[in-house]
mmCIF file of C-alpha atoms in Angstrom:
data_model
loop_
_atom_site.group_PDB
_atom_site.id
_atom_site.type_symbol
_atom_site.label_atom_id
_atom_site.label_comp_id
_atom_site.label_asym_id
_atom_site.label_seq_id
_atom_site.Cartn_x
_atom_site.Cartn_y
_atom_site.Cartn_z
ATOM 1 C CA MET K 1186 103.471 73.725 92.414
ATOM 2 C CA GLU K 1187 100.615 72.303 94.350
ATOM 3 C CA ARG K 1188 97.262 74.103 94.239
ATOM 4 C CA MET K 1189 97.074 76.810 96.884
ATOM 5 C CA SER K 1190 93.734 77.587 98.598
ATOM 6 C CA SER K 1191 92.776 81.223 99.060
ATOM 7 C CA ALA K 1192 93.343 80.874 102.845
ATOM 8 C CA GLN K 1193 96.782 79.450 102.253
ATOM 9 C CA ALA K 1194 97.635 82.219 99.785
ATOM 10 C CA ILE K 1195 96.452 84.899 102.172
ATOM 11 C CA ALA K 1196 98.517 83.340 105.010
ATOM 12 C CA ARG K 1197 101.533 83.415 102.698
ATOM 13 C CA LEU K 1198 100.922 87.058 101.796
ATOM 14 C CA THR K 1199 100.436 88.142 105.413
ATOM 15 C CA LYS K 1200 103.499 86.253 106.681
ATOM 16 C CA ARG K 1201 105.403 89.501 106.186
ATOM 17 C CA PRO K 1202 103.811 92.379 108.143
ATOM 18 C CA PRO K 1203 102.370 95.192 105.954
ATOM 19 C CA VAL K 1204 104.835 98.040 105.488
ATOM 20 C CA GLY K 1205 104.738 101.400 103.787
ATOM 21 C CA ALA K 1206 102.139 101.544 101.144
ATOM 22 C CA SER K 1207 100.082 98.505 102.180
ATOM 23 C CA GLU K 1208 100.082 99.726 105.810
ATOM 24 C CA LEU K 1209 99.068 103.237 104.825
ATOM 25 C CA LEU K 1210 96.210 101.877 102.622
ATOM 26 C CA ALA K 1211 95.252 99.463 105.471
ATOM 27 C CA GLN K 1212 95.247 96.506 103.143
ATOM 28 C CA GLU K 1213 93.072 93.502 104.051
ATOM 29 C CA PRO K 1214 93.163 90.436 101.748
ATOM 30 C CA LEU K 1215 89.687 89.060 101.019
ATOM 31 C CA GLN K 1216 90.345 86.468 98.323
ATOM 32 C CA ILE K 1217 93.450 85.238 96.408
ATOM 33 C CA ASP K 1218 93.070 82.659 93.625
ATOM 34 C CA ALA K 1219 96.715 81.840 92.772
ATOM 35 C CA ALA K 1220 95.781 79.492 89.969
ATOM 36 C CA ARG K 1221 93.701 82.082 88.252
ATOM 37 C CA GLY K 1222 96.002 85.032 89.074
ATOM 38 C CA PHE K 1223 93.257 86.889 90.945
ATOM 39 C CA ALA K 1224 93.270 88.946 94.117
ATOM 40 C CA ARG K 1225 90.479 90.860 95.847
ATOM 41 C CA MET K 1226 91.619 93.177 98.585
ATOM 42 C CA ALA K 1227 89.825 95.635 100.889
ATOM 43 C CA TYR K 1228 91.461 99.094 101.598
ATOM 44 C CA GLN K 1229 90.586 101.997 103.819
ATOM 45 C CA GLY K 1230 89.683 105.219 102.011
ATOM 46 C CA LYS K 1231 91.012 107.496 104.775
ATOM 47 C CA ALA K 1232 90.045 111.168 105.148
ATOM 48 C CA GLU K 1233 93.652 112.091 104.563
ATOM 49 C CA PHE K 1234 93.473 110.532 101.116
ATOM 50 C CA CYS K 1235 90.761 113.085 100.052
ATOM 51 C CA ASN K 1236 91.076 115.968 97.668
ATOM 52 C CA GLN K 1237 89.339 119.402 98.207
ATOM 53 C CA LEU K 1238 86.048 117.855 96.909
ATOM 54 C CA GLY K 1239 86.017 115.359 99.804
ATOM 55 C CA VAL K 1240 86.465 112.360 97.574
ATOM 56 C CA ILE K 1241 89.452 109.975 97.438
ATOM 57 C CA HIS K 1242 92.345 111.334 95.285
ATOM 58 C CA GLY K 1243 92.458 109.428 92.009
ATOM 59 C CA GLY K 1244 96.148 108.522 92.544
ATOM 60 C CA PHE K 1245 95.206 106.646 95.777
ATOM 61 C CA LEU K 1246 92.636 104.618 93.874
ATOM 62 C CA ALA K 1247 95.459 103.832 91.432
ATOM 63 C CA ALA K 1248 97.698 102.830 94.344
ATOM 64 C CA MET K 1249 95.051 100.423 95.604
ATOM 65 C CA MET K 1250 94.658 98.844 92.226
ATOM 66 C CA ASP K 1251 98.440 98.731 91.770
ATOM 67 C CA GLU K 1252 98.721 96.741 94.989
ATOM 68 C CA ALA K 1253 95.855 94.275 94.120
ATOM 69 C CA MET K 1254 97.417 93.704 90.608
ATOM 70 C CA ALA K 1255 100.784 93.100 92.019
ATOM 71 C CA ILE K 1256 99.394 90.605 94.602
ATOM 72 C CA ALA K 1257 97.517 88.825 91.738
ATOM 73 C CA ALA K 1258 100.713 88.532 89.784
ATOM 74 C CA THR K 1259 102.973 87.410 92.684
ATOM 75 C CA ALA K 1260 100.395 84.894 93.828
ATOM 76 C CA ALA K 1261 100.328 83.406 90.303
ATOM 77 C CA ARG K 1262 104.068 82.716 90.668
ATOM 78 C CA GLY K 1263 103.908 81.181 94.181
ATOM 79 C CA PHE K 1264 104.909 84.534 95.867
ATOM 80 C CA ASP K 1265 108.464 84.127 94.670
ATOM 81 C CA TYR K 1266 108.509 87.391 92.751
ATOM 82 C CA VAL K 1267 108.025 91.052 93.189
ATOM 83 C CA VAL K 1268 106.400 92.791 90.315
ATOM 84 C CA PRO K 1269 107.554 96.388 89.661
ATOM 85 C CA THR K 1270 105.068 98.160 87.403
ATOM 86 C CA LEU K 1271 106.445 99.373 84.007
ATOM 87 C CA GLY K 1272 103.302 101.222 82.846
ATOM 88 C CA MET K 1273 99.748 101.687 84.105
ATOM 89 C CA LYS K 1274 96.673 103.256 82.595
ATOM 90 C CA THR K 1275 93.860 104.230 84.835
ATOM 91 C CA SER K 1276 90.326 105.329 83.892
ATOM 92 C CA TYR K 1277 88.300 107.112 86.522
ATOM 93 C CA LEU K 1278 84.614 106.233 86.037
ATOM 94 C CA ALA K 1279 83.030 107.665 89.151
ATOM 95 C CA PRO K 1280 84.194 109.458 92.351
ATOM 96 C CA ALA K 1281 84.780 107.238 95.416
ATOM 97 C CA GLY K 1282 84.127 108.742 98.830
ATOM 98 C CA PRO K 1283 85.991 107.838 102.023
ATOM 99 C CA GLY K 1284 85.364 104.507 103.637
ATOM 100 C CA ARG K 1285 86.050 100.830 102.774
ATOM 101 C CA LEU K 1286 86.929 100.286 99.132
ATOM 102 C CA ILE K 1287 87.523 97.018 97.256
ATOM 103 C CA ALA K 1288 90.215 96.550 94.636
ATOM 104 C CA GLU K 1289 90.644 93.518 92.375
ATOM 105 C CA GLY K 1290 93.646 92.500 90.418
ATOM 106 C CA GLN K 1291 93.600 90.000 87.552
ATOM 107 C CA VAL K 1292 96.475 88.500 85.576
ATOM 108 C CA VAL K 1293 95.521 88.770 81.884
ATOM 109 C CA ARG K 1294 98.632 87.053 80.510
ATOM 110 C CA ALA K 1295 101.868 86.012 82.167
ATOM 111 C CA GLU K 1296 105.068 85.401 80.355
ATOM 112 C CA GLU K 1297 108.460 84.395 81.713
ATOM 113 C CA ARG K 1298 109.474 87.940 82.655
ATOM 114 C CA LEU K 1299 106.461 90.079 81.866
ATOM 115 C CA VAL K 1300 102.914 90.183 83.184
ATOM 116 C CA PHE K 1301 99.862 91.964 81.821
ATOM 117 C CA LEU K 1302 97.346 92.912 84.398
ATOM 118 C CA GLU K 1303 93.839 94.477 84.883
ATOM 119 C CA GLY K 1304 92.535 96.209 87.997
ATOM 120 C CA ARG K 1305 89.134 97.335 89.254
ATOM 121 C CA LEU K 1306 88.204 99.563 92.112
ATOM 122 C CA PHE K 1307 84.747 99.510 93.675
ATOM 123 C CA GLY K 1308 83.395 102.254 95.917
ATOM 124 C CA GLY K 1309 81.599 101.681 99.258
ATOM 125 C CA ASP K 1310 78.258 101.237 97.467
ATOM 126 C CA GLY K 1311 79.763 98.593 95.204
ATOM 127 C CA GLU K 1312 79.861 100.968 92.273
ATOM 128 C CA LEU K 1313 82.746 100.507 89.806
ATOM 129 C CA ALA K 1314 84.770 103.706 90.392
ATOM 130 C CA ALA K 1315 87.983 103.021 88.408
ATOM 131 C CA VAL K 1316 89.677 100.499 86.125
ATOM 132 C CA ALA K 1317 93.321 100.013 85.277
ATOM 133 C CA SER K 1318 95.513 98.080 82.990
ATOM 134 C CA ALA K 1319 99.158 97.609 83.639
ATOM 135 C CA THR K 1320 102.382 95.905 82.445
ATOM 136 C CA ALA K 1321 104.787 94.705 85.116
ATOM 137 C CA ARG K 1322 108.063 92.752 85.340
ATOM 138 C CA PHE K 1323 108.640 89.635 87.389
ATOM 139 C CA ARG K 1324 111.743 89.953 89.643
ATOM 140 C CA LYS K 1325 112.910 87.287 92.073
ATOM 141 C CA VAL K 1326 112.258 88.297 95.651
ATOM 142 C CA PRO K 1327 115.509 89.290 97.364
ATOM 143 C CA TRP K 1328 114.448 88.190 100.848
ATOM 144 C CA LYS K 1329 114.149 84.448 100.343
ATOM 145 C CA MET U 216 98.736 138.237 78.183
ATOM 146 C CA ASN U 217 101.396 137.966 80.744
ATOM 147 C CA LEU U 218 104.592 136.456 79.366
ATOM 148 C CA SER U 219 106.752 136.776 82.373
ATOM 149 C CA PRO U 220 108.224 133.392 83.223
ATOM 150 C CA SER U 221 106.960 133.295 86.807
ATOM 151 C CA ASN U 222 104.443 135.733 88.075
ATOM 152 C CA GLY U 223 104.600 136.008 91.873
ATOM 153 C CA ASP U 224 100.968 136.849 92.446
ATOM 154 C CA ASP U 225 99.915 134.007 90.196
ATOM 155 C CA LEU U 226 102.074 131.560 92.095
ATOM 156 C CA GLN U 227 100.767 132.692 95.439
ATOM 157 C CA ARG U 228 97.128 132.380 94.319
ATOM 158 C CA GLN U 229 97.855 128.851 92.839
ATOM 159 C CA ARG U 230 99.632 127.891 96.065
ATOM 160 C CA ARG U 231 96.644 128.846 98.151
ATOM 161 C CA ARG U 232 94.182 126.786 96.082
ATOM 162 C CA ASP U 233 92.545 124.102 98.272
ATOM 163 C CA ARG U 234 93.846 120.674 97.311
ATOM 164 C CA GLY U 235 92.554 118.735 100.360
ATOM 165 C CA PRO U 236 94.475 116.745 102.959
ATOM 166 C CA VAL U 237 96.040 114.476 100.310
ATOM 167 C CA ALA U 238 98.523 117.183 99.284
ATOM 168 C CA ALA U 239 100.290 116.995 102.691
ATOM 169 C CA LEU U 240 100.611 113.257 102.435
ATOM 170 C CA LEU U 241 102.482 113.573 99.197
ATOM 171 C CA GLY U 242 104.759 116.418 100.420
ATOM 172 C CA HIS U 243 103.195 118.667 97.707
ATOM 173 C CA ARG U 244 104.568 122.197 97.141
ATOM 174 C CA LEU U 245 104.002 124.297 93.977
ATOM 175 C CA LEU U 246 107.340 125.810 92.965
ATOM 176 C CA ALA U 247 106.621 127.811 89.853
ATOM 177 C CA VAL U 248 104.015 128.746 87.284
ATOM 178 C CA ASP U 249 105.368 129.539 83.867
ATOM 179 C CA ARG U 250 102.586 130.873 81.574
ATOM 180 C CA ALA U 251 104.736 131.394 78.579
ATOM 181 C CA ALA U 252 105.820 127.775 78.539
ATOM 182 C CA ALA U 253 102.475 126.593 79.784
ATOM 183 C CA THR U 254 104.028 124.512 82.556
ATOM 184 C CA VAL U 255 104.053 124.317 86.323
ATOM 185 C CA GLU U 256 106.797 122.899 88.551
ATOM 186 C CA VAL U 257 105.854 121.011 91.684
ATOM 187 C CA GLU U 258 107.887 119.446 94.489
ATOM 188 C CA PHE U 259 106.909 116.187 96.181
ATOM 189 C CA ARG U 260 108.503 114.120 98.880
ATOM 190 C CA ALA U 261 109.071 110.386 98.528
ATOM 191 C CA GLU U 262 108.794 108.988 102.110
ATOM 192 C CA PRO U 263 108.668 105.464 103.607
ATOM 193 C CA HIS U 264 104.900 105.571 104.113
ATOM 194 C CA LEU U 265 104.603 105.557 100.351
ATOM 195 C CA PHE U 266 107.075 102.674 99.739
ATOM 196 C CA ASN U 267 106.696 99.023 98.827
ATOM 197 C CA PRO U 268 108.550 96.137 100.469
ATOM 198 C CA MET U 269 111.501 96.767 98.002
ATOM 199 C CA ASN U 270 111.858 100.155 99.843
ATOM 200 C CA VAL U 271 111.043 102.191 96.767
ATOM 201 C CA MET U 272 107.936 104.211 95.922
ATOM 202 C CA GLN U 273 104.861 102.061 95.241
ATOM 203 C CA GLY U 274 103.885 102.915 91.607
ATOM 204 C CA GLY U 275 100.400 104.031 92.646
ATOM 205 C CA PHE U 276 101.784 106.870 94.689
ATOM 206 C CA THR U 277 103.965 107.901 91.743
ATOM 207 C CA VAL U 278 100.663 108.057 89.871
ATOM 208 C CA ALA U 279 99.180 110.101 92.689
ATOM 209 C CA MET U 280 102.004 112.685 92.445
ATOM 210 C CA LEU U 281 101.866 112.899 88.753
ATOM 211 C CA GLU U 282 98.066 113.287 88.786
ATOM 212 C CA GLN U 283 98.303 116.092 91.393
ATOM 213 C CA ALA U 284 100.811 117.928 89.178
ATOM 214 C CA LEU U 285 98.654 117.441 86.093
ATOM 215 C CA LEU U 286 95.702 118.957 87.908
ATOM 216 C CA ASP U 287 97.867 121.817 89.191
ATOM 217 C CA ALA U 288 98.783 122.569 85.524
ATOM 218 C CA VAL U 289 95.148 122.580 84.471
ATOM 219 C CA ALA U 290 94.190 124.858 87.397
ATOM 220 C CA ALA U 291 97.042 127.324 86.823
ATOM 221 C CA LEU U 292 97.032 127.405 83.039
ATOM 222 C CA ALA U 293 93.476 126.938 81.807
ATOM 223 C CA ASP U 294 91.982 130.082 80.263
ATOM 224 C CA ARG U 295 89.244 130.326 82.897
ATOM 225 C CA PRO U 296 88.334 128.730 86.234
ATOM 226 C CA HIS U 297 87.103 125.147 85.958
ATOM 227 C CA GLU U 298 86.329 122.212 88.127
ATOM 228 C CA ALA U 299 88.741 119.579 86.765
ATOM 229 C CA ALA U 300 88.440 115.749 87.004
ATOM 230 C CA THR U 301 90.875 113.281 85.505
ATOM 231 C CA LEU U 302 89.127 110.882 83.089
ATOM 232 C CA GLU U 303 92.158 108.741 82.247
ATOM 233 C CA MET U 304 95.821 108.761 82.794
ATOM 234 C CA GLN U 305 98.708 106.705 81.454
ATOM 235 C CA CYS U 306 101.847 106.510 83.595
ATOM 236 C CA ASN U 307 105.219 104.986 82.655
ATOM 237 C CA PHE U 308 107.711 104.115 85.435
ATOM 238 C CA LEU U 309 111.234 104.583 84.134
ATOM 239 C CA ALA U 310 113.296 104.193 87.329
ATOM 240 C CA ALA U 311 112.739 103.166 91.005
ATOM 241 C CA ILE U 312 112.352 106.151 93.306
ATOM 242 C CA GLY U 313 114.064 106.188 96.616
ATOM 243 C CA PRO U 314 113.508 108.633 99.554
ATOM 244 C CA GLY U 315 113.864 112.291 99.139
ATOM 245 C CA PRO U 316 112.508 115.365 97.289
ATOM 246 C CA LEU U 317 111.142 115.012 93.779
ATOM 247 C CA ARG U 318 110.455 117.562 91.132
ATOM 248 C CA CYS U 319 107.619 117.333 88.589
ATOM 249 C CA ARG U 320 107.042 119.537 85.526
ATOM 250 C CA ALA U 321 103.615 119.406 84.147
ATOM 251 C CA GLY U 322 102.372 121.107 80.999
ATOM 252 C CA LEU U 323 99.022 121.913 79.437
ATOM 253 C CA VAL U 324 99.271 120.492 75.912
ATOM 254 C CA ARG U 325 95.873 121.567 74.666
ATOM 255 C CA GLN U 326 92.727 122.874 76.280
ATOM 256 C CA GLY U 327 89.283 122.869 74.704
ATOM 257 C CA ARG U 328 85.922 123.929 76.122
ATOM 258 C CA SER U 329 85.349 120.722 78.115
ATOM 259 C CA THR U 330 88.542 118.734 77.907
ATOM 260 C CA ALA U 331 92.238 119.361 78.652
ATOM 261 C CA PHE U 332 95.200 117.281 77.567
ATOM 262 C CA VAL U 333 98.173 117.351 80.017
ATOM 263 C CA GLU U 334 101.545 115.740 80.324
ATOM 264 C CA ALA U 335 104.054 115.544 83.116
ATOM 265 C CA ARG U 336 107.586 114.368 83.947
ATOM 266 C CA LEU U 337 108.786 113.393 87.436
ATOM 267 C CA PHE U 338 112.485 113.756 88.251
ATOM 268 C CA ALA U 339 114.323 112.125 91.192
ATOM 269 C CA GLY U 340 116.538 114.161 93.501
ATOM 270 C CA ASP U 341 119.636 113.551 91.276
ATOM 271 C CA GLY U 342 117.767 114.810 88.200
ATOM 272 C CA GLU U 343 117.113 111.449 86.804
ATOM 273 C CA LEU U 344 113.829 111.134 84.854
ATOM 274 C CA ALA U 345 111.860 108.607 86.926
ATOM 275 C CA ALA U 346 108.251 108.688 85.530
ATOM 276 C CA THR U 347 106.177 110.221 82.813
ATOM 277 C CA ALA U 348 102.458 110.678 82.449
ATOM 278 C CA THR U 349 99.766 111.962 80.116
ATOM 279 C CA SER U 350 96.147 112.508 81.073
ATOM 280 C CA VAL U 351 92.777 113.541 79.759
ATOM 281 C CA VAL U 352 90.980 115.872 82.119
ATOM 282 C CA ALA U 353 87.300 116.812 82.067
ATOM 283 C CA LEU U 354 86.510 120.535 82.643
ATOM 284 C CA THR U 355 83.227 121.881 83.854
ATOM 285 C CA ALA U 356 82.597 125.587 84.687
ATOM 286 C CA ALA U 357 83.571 126.357 88.245
ATOM 287 C CA ALA U 358 80.663 126.951 90.637
ATOM 288 C CA GLY U 359 79.541 130.571 90.467
ATOM 289 C CA ASP U 360 81.444 131.156 87.244
#
């Protein structure tokens, strides 16, 4: 596989219009390093994602990291796979208020059928709000 | 101590608890509080706005539902009012989740002065176990308590 630039990888990712989860989260790709298995994405922390304390529900921070980790993994395999998550651990370090949030996904180790991932979620002020680690499975995309 | 499996007043009070706008997005509804078993039962709805391109629920939203149920369990079953914040949560995804109603049972495993340990199971419409979770929740005295 020839080396893919971040712009090429983003073009590849956005070839398919966002649906469901990535549309709800208003996903915007910022950087994808396919060779390194890394993705940095922006999401919109909408008012409707807030709990009674007016901060983004932890599960939605997990959803953003899950998306970013899946993109890091699929980019590392030339976008030929989807990556259903098998298990995910999330630690909530600080509350994140509504607004633009940044999630990063990083492949820690990729095997033929399994991938180990890490995720980070930064609040509007750049503060690290949550971290995650996940195990996922590579599955050939059905739409090619 | 009230050992009746589901106390109506208790359930109504817990249903009215403010959960913020996110509850509607997840189709959240508290079905039962069972103090004797130290569990709550919660309904959610898996809908297309929560799905991935494979047309099944994106794992993060499964986390969101489980986390909400875990916090419901803490709120309903802790021995006194607290502000609860999840510190960490492990979620395992056993089966893909398609559209429709889901049922979640969450239980308080142990509660100390400043920490609660909670676990939950999420079942698909056909009763299949679809996801499990455990969490560690930080408790602080509720304002005015």
